[in-house]
């Protein structure tokens, strides 16, 4: 008897979930919220589905501060942690907070490096933060997971070394040369690298 009651309860819970999703698509947020409360009560043992539903309602309503907390809760649940990290990354990208977007994007990558375009997205974010060491680390991991080709690895790693050399050249010529030589080793005869090398050597001879 208890088994039958439990099955009926679960069926009602998934029916409420469906009704809530339909209400979201119709922008009937009041009904979506009421049905989500039923889901929370009827499917109390299935926390992921309740959090997922709340996130969809808040996203549709554009209540981003509340949504952030839901995504945080999702990251603590193994079943939907990937969705939580992705949601947080996208939220921070929307706010142009690239440092936090990178933080959660890297956690997303660690969870599942095979998510479509995640490597390319993180490369763009790193370009905004100018944290070139993280580009080196990320690109090595991407190569290890066979997400990128050796050519992409060489190109992006060399760019990181080149950018670090640009930063170092005003304070430490030797360090700049070390990084630039690493860049050239990965991508020989690339004109911008050669030009920087010549400029550094000329400036060094003049001092």
XYZ file of C-alpha atoms in Angstrom:
207
model
C 0.000 0.000 0.000
C 2.803 2.409 0.894
C 4.528 1.467 -2.354
C 1.459 2.390 -4.402
C 1.083 5.697 -2.526
C 4.722 6.495 -3.174
C 4.379 5.772 -6.894
C 1.297 8.025 -7.121
C 3.157 10.754 -5.225
C 6.119 10.551 -7.633
C 3.808 10.623 -10.657
C 2.106 13.738 -9.281
C 5.522 15.291 -8.710
C 6.652 14.758 -12.303
C 3.273 15.972 -13.564
C 3.778 19.184 -11.535
C 7.276 19.484 -13.012
C 5.846 19.236 -16.544
C 3.115 21.758 -15.734
C 5.704 24.173 -14.329
C 7.921 23.898 -17.428
C 4.904 24.533 -19.683
C 3.990 27.556 -17.546
C 7.549 28.902 -17.898
C 7.346 28.625 -21.692
C 4.033 30.529 -21.544
C 5.589 33.133 -19.215
C 3.006 32.288 -16.574
C 5.458 32.601 -13.710
C 2.827 32.530 -10.956
C 1.637 29.084 -12.059
C 5.247 27.968 -12.611
C 6.082 28.934 -9.025
C 2.994 27.184 -7.573
C 3.788 23.990 -9.486
C 7.452 24.175 -8.434
C 6.334 24.185 -4.787
C 4.387 20.990 -5.472
C 7.506 19.475 -7.049
C 9.543 20.404 -3.994
C 6.999 18.702 -1.709
C 6.158 15.643 -3.817
C 9.716 14.931 -4.989
C 11.454 15.803 -1.751
C 14.002 13.025 -2.335
C 14.938 14.411 -5.747
C 16.629 17.699 -4.867
C 18.341 18.122 -8.273
C 15.054 18.310 -10.170
C 13.700 20.912 -7.736
C 16.839 23.076 -8.071
C 16.809 22.703 -11.838
C 13.196 23.844 -11.999
C 13.854 26.845 -9.732
C 16.809 27.860 -11.921
C 14.654 27.755 -15.055
C 11.947 29.917 -13.430
C 14.427 32.507 -12.146
C 16.297 32.582 -15.461
C 13.055 33.201 -17.351
C 12.169 35.972 -14.866
C 15.701 37.427 -15.133
C 16.073 37.399 -11.334
C 19.810 36.990 -11.593
C 20.784 37.621 -7.958
C 18.410 34.853 -6.772
C 19.541 32.675 -9.643
C 23.161 32.979 -8.517
C 22.297 31.388 -5.156
C 20.445 28.529 -6.840
C 23.427 27.867 -9.109
C 25.693 27.872 -6.038
C 23.443 25.216 -4.469
C 23.535 23.218 -7.696
C 27.348 23.075 -7.621
C 27.113 21.255 -4.272
C 25.059 18.448 -5.801
C 27.116 15.955 -7.790
C 24.270 15.148 -10.190
C 23.849 18.747 -11.420
C 27.126 20.405 -10.393
C 28.114 20.846 -14.046
C 24.908 22.819 -14.697
C 25.623 24.947 -11.636
C 29.151 25.825 -12.750
C 27.966 26.543 -16.274
C 25.191 28.780 -14.972
C 27.592 30.740 -12.767
C 30.086 31.146 -15.600
C 27.370 32.471 -17.908
C 26.023 34.811 -15.212
C 29.448 36.355 -14.618
C 30.107 36.616 -18.349
C 26.818 38.493 -18.658
C 28.025 40.903 -15.948
C 31.454 41.160 -17.631
C 33.060 39.875 -14.439
C 35.674 37.885 -16.304
C 37.735 36.859 -13.268
C 34.798 35.047 -11.636
C 33.644 33.729 -15.025
C 37.089 32.183 -15.465
C 37.032 30.702 -11.960
C 33.744 28.865 -12.538
C 34.578 28.101 -16.154
C 37.724 26.287 -15.031
C 35.682 24.266 -12.516
C 33.267 23.413 -15.321
C 36.221 22.313 -17.463
C 37.548 20.147 -14.624
C 34.101 18.540 -14.252
C 33.716 17.842 -17.944
C 36.435 19.016 -20.358
C 34.463 17.645 -23.317
C 31.651 20.209 -23.114
C 31.285 21.756 -26.546
C 33.244 25.007 -26.987
C 34.280 25.181 -23.302
C 37.992 25.393 -24.178
C 37.390 28.117 -26.768
C 35.176 30.064 -24.351
C 37.823 29.944 -21.614
C 40.537 31.076 -24.044
C 38.427 34.169 -24.824
C 37.844 34.824 -21.108
C 41.565 34.482 -20.381
C 42.196 37.034 -23.118
C 40.036 39.463 -21.099
C 41.769 38.713 -17.779
C 45.274 38.552 -19.323
C 46.162 35.692 -16.987
C 48.509 34.036 -19.443
C 49.830 31.369 -17.094
C 46.290 30.015 -16.882
C 46.180 29.804 -20.669
C 49.335 27.679 -20.550
C 47.839 25.383 -17.886
C 44.456 25.124 -19.605
C 45.980 24.410 -23.011
C 48.161 21.648 -21.579
C 45.091 20.033 -19.981
C 43.136 20.368 -23.236
C 45.937 18.599 -25.102
C 46.082 15.867 -22.455
C 42.329 15.284 -22.901
C 42.799 15.308 -26.704
C 40.370 18.208 -27.084
C 42.777 20.235 -29.224
C 45.401 19.415 -31.823
C 49.138 19.789 -31.332
C 49.058 22.787 -33.690
C 46.465 24.589 -31.539
C 48.490 23.704 -28.451
C 51.649 25.202 -29.982
C 49.868 28.317 -31.205
C 48.022 29.162 -27.972
C 50.896 28.263 -25.664
C 53.281 30.366 -27.733
C 50.846 33.304 -27.566
C 50.836 33.005 -23.768
C 54.651 32.994 -23.644
C 54.765 35.988 -26.005
C 52.304 37.973 -23.875
C 54.294 37.182 -20.725
C 57.469 38.315 -22.501
C 55.763 41.627 -23.359
C 54.941 42.139 -19.673
C 58.433 41.163 -18.494
C 60.490 43.152 -21.010
C 60.401 46.440 -19.076
C 61.532 44.929 -15.781
C 63.516 41.805 -16.569
C 65.072 41.457 -20.007
C 66.432 37.992 -19.286
C 63.040 36.660 -18.194
C 61.441 38.269 -21.235
C 63.978 36.583 -23.495
C 63.421 33.230 -21.814
C 59.666 33.387 -22.406
C 60.085 34.713 -25.923
C 62.488 31.909 -26.816
C 59.870 29.419 -25.596
C 57.312 31.108 -27.846
C 59.639 31.012 -30.858
C 60.463 27.342 -30.224
C 56.757 26.511 -30.501
C 56.075 28.816 -33.444
C 59.282 29.620 -35.253
C 59.508 32.447 -37.795
C 56.259 34.040 -36.606
C 56.934 37.699 -37.446
C 55.572 39.401 -34.245
C 57.800 37.165 -32.099
C 60.865 37.906 -34.187
C 60.158 41.649 -34.110
C 59.861 41.620 -30.312
C 63.086 39.639 -30.026
C 64.943 42.167 -32.184
C 63.508 45.097 -30.198
C 64.498 43.576 -26.855
C 68.026 42.842 -28.059
C 68.412 46.331 -29.530
C 67.184 47.989 -26.334
C 69.498 45.803 -24.298
C 72.507 46.837 -26.404
C 71.587 50.512 -26.031
C 71.527 50.371 -22.210
